[in-house]
Short mmCIF file of C-alpha atoms and ligand atoms in Angstrom, two decimals:
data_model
loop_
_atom_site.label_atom_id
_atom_site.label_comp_id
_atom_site.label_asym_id
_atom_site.label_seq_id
_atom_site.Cartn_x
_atom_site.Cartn_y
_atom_site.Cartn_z
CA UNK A 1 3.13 56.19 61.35
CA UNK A 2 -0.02 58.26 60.73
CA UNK A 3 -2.48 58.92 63.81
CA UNK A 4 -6.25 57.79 63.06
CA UNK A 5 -9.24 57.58 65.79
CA UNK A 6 -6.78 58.35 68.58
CA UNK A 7 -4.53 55.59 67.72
CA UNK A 8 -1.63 54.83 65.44
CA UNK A 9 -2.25 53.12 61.99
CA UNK A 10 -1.60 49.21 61.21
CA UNK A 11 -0.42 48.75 57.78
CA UNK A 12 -2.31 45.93 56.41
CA UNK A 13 -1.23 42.66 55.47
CA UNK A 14 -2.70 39.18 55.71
CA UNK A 15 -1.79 36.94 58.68
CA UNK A 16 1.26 34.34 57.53
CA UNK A 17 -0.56 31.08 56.90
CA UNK A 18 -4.40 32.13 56.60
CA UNK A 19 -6.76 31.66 53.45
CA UNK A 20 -9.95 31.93 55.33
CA UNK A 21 -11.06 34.56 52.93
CA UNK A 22 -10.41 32.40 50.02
CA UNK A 23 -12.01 29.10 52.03
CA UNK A 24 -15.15 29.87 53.74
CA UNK A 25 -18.04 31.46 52.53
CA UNK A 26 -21.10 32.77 54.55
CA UNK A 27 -24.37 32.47 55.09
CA UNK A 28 -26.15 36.25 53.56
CA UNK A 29 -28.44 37.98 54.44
CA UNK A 30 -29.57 35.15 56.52
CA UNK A 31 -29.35 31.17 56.86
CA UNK A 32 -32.51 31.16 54.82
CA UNK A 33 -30.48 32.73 51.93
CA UNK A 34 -28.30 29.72 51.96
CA UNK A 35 -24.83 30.44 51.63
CA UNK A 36 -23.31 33.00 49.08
CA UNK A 37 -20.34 33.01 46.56
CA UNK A 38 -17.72 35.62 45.83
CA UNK A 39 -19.13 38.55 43.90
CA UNK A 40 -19.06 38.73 40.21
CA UNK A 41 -19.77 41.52 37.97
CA UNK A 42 -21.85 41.03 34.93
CA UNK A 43 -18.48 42.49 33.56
CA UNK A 44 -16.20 40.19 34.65
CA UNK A 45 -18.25 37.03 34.24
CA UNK A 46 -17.13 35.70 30.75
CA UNK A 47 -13.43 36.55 31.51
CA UNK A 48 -13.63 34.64 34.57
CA UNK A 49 -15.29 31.48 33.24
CA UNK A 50 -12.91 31.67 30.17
CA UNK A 51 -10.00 31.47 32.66
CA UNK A 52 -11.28 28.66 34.13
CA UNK A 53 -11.98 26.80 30.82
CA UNK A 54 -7.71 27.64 30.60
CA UNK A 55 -7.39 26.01 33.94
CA UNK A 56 -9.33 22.99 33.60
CA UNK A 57 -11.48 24.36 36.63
CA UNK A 58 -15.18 23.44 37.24
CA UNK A 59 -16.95 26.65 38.02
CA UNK A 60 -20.88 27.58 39.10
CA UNK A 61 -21.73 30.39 38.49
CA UNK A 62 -25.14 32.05 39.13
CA UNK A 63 -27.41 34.96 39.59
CA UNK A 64 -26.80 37.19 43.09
CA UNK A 65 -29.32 39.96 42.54
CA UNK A 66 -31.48 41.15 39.92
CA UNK A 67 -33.75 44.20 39.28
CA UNK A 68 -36.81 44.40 37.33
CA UNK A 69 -40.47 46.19 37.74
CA UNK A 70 -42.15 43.17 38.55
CA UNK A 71 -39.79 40.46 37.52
CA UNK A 72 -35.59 39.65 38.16
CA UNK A 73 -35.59 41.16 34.51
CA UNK A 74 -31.13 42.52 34.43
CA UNK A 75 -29.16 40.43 36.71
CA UNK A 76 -26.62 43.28 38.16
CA UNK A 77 -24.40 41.05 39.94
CA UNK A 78 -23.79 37.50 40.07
CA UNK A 79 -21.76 34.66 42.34
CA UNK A 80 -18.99 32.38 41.97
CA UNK A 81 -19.76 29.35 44.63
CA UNK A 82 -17.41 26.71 46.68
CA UNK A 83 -16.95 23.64 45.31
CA UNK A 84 -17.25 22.16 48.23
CA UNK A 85 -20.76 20.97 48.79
CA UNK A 86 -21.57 23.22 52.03
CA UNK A 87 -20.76 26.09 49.62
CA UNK A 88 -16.96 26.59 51.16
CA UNK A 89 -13.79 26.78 48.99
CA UNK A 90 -13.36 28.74 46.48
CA UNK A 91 -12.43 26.59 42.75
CA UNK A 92 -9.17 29.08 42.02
CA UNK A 93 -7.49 27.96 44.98
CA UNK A 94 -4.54 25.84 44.67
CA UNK A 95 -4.68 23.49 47.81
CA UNK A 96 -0.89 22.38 47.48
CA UNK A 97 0.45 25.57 46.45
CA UNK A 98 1.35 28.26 48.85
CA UNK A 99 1.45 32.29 48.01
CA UNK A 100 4.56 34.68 49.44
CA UNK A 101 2.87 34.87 52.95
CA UNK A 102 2.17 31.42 54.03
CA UNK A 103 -1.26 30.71 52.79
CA UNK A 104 -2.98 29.10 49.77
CA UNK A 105 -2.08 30.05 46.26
CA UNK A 106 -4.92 32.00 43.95
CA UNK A 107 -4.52 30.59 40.37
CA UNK A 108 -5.93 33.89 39.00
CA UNK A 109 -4.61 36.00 41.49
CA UNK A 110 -3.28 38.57 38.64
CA UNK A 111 -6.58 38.59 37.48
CA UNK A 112 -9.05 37.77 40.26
CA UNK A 113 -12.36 39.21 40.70
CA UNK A 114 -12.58 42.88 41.90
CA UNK A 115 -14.37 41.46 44.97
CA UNK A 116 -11.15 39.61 45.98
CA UNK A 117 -9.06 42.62 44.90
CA UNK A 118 -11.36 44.86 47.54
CA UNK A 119 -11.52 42.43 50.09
CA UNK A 120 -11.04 42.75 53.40
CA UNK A 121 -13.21 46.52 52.80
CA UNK A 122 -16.66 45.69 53.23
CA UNK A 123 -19.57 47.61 53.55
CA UNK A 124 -21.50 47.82 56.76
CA UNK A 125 -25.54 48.03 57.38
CA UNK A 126 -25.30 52.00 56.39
CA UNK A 127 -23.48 51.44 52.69
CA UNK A 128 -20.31 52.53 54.96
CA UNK A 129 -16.74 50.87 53.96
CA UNK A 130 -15.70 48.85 56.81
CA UNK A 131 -13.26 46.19 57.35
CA UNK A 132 -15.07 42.43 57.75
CA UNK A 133 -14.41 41.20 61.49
CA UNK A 134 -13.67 37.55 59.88
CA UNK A 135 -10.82 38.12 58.65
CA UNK A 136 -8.12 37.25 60.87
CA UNK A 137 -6.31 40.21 60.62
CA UNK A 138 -9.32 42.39 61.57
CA UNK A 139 -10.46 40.90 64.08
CA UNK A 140 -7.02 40.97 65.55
CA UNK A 141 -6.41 44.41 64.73
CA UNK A 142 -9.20 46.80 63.93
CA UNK A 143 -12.37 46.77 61.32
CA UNK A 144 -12.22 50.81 61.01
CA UNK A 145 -10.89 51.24 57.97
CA UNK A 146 -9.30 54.38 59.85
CA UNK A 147 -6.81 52.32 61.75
CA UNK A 148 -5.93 50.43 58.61
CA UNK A 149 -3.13 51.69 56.31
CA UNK A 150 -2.16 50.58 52.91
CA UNK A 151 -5.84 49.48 51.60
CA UNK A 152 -5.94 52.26 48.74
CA UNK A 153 -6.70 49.49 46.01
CA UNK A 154 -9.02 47.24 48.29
CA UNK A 155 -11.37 50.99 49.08
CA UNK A 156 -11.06 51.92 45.22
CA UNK A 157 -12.44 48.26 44.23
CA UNK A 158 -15.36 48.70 46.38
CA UNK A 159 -16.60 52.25 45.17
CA UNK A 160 -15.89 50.48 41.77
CA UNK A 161 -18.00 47.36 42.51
CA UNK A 162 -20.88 50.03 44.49
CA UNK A 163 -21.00 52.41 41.73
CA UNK A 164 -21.70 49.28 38.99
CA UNK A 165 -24.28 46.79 41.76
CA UNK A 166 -26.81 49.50 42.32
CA UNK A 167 -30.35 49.73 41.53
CA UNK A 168 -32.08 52.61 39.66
CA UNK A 169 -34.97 54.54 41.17
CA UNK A 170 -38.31 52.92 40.94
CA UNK A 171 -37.04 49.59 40.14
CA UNK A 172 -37.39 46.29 42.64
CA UNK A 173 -34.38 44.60 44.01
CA UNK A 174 -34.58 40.61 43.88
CA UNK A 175 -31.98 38.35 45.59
CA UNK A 176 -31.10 34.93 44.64
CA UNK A 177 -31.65 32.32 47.38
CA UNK A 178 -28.68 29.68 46.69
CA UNK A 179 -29.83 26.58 48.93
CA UNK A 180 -25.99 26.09 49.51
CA UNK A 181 -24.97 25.33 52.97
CA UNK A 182 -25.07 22.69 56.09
CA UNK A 183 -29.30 22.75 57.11
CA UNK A 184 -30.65 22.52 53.82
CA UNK A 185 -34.10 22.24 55.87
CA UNK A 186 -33.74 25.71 57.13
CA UNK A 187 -33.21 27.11 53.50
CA UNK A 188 -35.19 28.66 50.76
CA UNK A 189 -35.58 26.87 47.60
CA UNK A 190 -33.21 28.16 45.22
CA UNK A 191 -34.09 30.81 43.40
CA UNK A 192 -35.40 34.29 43.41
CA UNK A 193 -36.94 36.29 46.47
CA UNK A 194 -38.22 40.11 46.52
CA UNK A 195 -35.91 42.02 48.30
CA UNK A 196 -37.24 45.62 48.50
S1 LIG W 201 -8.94 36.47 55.95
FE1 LIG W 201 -7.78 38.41 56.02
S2 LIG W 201 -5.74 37.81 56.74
FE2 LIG W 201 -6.74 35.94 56.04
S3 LIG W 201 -6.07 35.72 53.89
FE3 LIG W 201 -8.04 36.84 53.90
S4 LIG W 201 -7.50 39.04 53.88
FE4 LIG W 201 -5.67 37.86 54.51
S1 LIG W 202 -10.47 33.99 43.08
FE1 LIG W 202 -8.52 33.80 44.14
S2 LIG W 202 -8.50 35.50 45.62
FE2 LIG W 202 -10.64 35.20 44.95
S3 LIG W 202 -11.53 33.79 46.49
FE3 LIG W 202 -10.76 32.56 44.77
S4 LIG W 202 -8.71 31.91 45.39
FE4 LIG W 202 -9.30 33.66 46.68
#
């Protein structure tokens, strides 16, 4: 077992019965935001809405952020919401269906979304790859991706997913406020807010 930070090295693998990832969604970058969907590159969007349409799956999708000079002008990433209507469960999720370790079935799962392929790696507040402390096995374990073996593909789909959501120089960043969530009073209207 290799030594990382002092300590030995979990190998990674989801906790027998949990989908939280694939169930709850959260509220980002703030309950004002409303709640957020799983990440969707422009890329990916028609293949995942086509596989859907094969399904016989309702989907929403819409805009996540946007960049423009003085406008949302090029959408560069977009969301897939919960069809539930506080914004939680995700629509490829077979509820009577269980995968090899215990939890939920993904319909897609050969063909998910890079987000679910580099999930539980996250990025912290610096633009750092960390592991997200709501997933069970995290928080159990560790969120350094240092103490964390076997997440090769999960850290490979997040420099994929950084290197195609970023911004060019000079340009404004706009994020979309989804009005999805519990206290709708709290909430932005949905739509489109200046970021930076
Ligand atoms: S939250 Fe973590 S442990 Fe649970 S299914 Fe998702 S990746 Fe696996
Ligand atoms: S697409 Fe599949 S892996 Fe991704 S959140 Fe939905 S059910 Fe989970």
């Amino acid at each position: 077992m290799a030594m990382h930070s002092g300590k030995p090295a979990v190998k990674f693998s989801c906790v027998h019965g949990c989908s939280d990832c694939c169930i709850y969604r959260e509220y980002y970058p703030s309950v004002e935001f409303g709640k957020i969907g799983v990440l969707i590159l422009p890329e990916e969007k028609g293949r995942i809405e086509k596989l859907a349409t094969e399904k016989g799956i309702n989907l929403k999708i819409i805009p996540r952020l946007a960049v423009g000079a003085q406008s949302p002008e090029q959408v560069i990433a977009y969301q897939m919401m919960g069809k539930n209507q506080d914004g939680d469960l995700c629509p490829f999720l077979a509820i009577d269906e269980l995968a090899p370790h215990g939890g939920l079935k993904c319909r897609i799962y050969a063909d998910r979304p890079l987000a679910c392929r580099a999930y539980p790696v996250i990025d912290d507040d610096d633009k750092q790859a960390t592991l997200d402390p709501h997933c069970q096995f995290c928080s159990k374990f560790s969120t350094n991706t240092a103490d964390v073996e076997g997440l090769q593909q999960e850290l490979e789909s997040l420099s994929r997913i950084k290197a195609t959501v970023k911004a060019e120089r000079g340009l404004h960043v706009w994020r979309y406020a989804t009005a999805t969530g519990k206290d709708r009073k709290a909430m932005l209207p949905e739509g489109w807010v200046l970021e930076s």
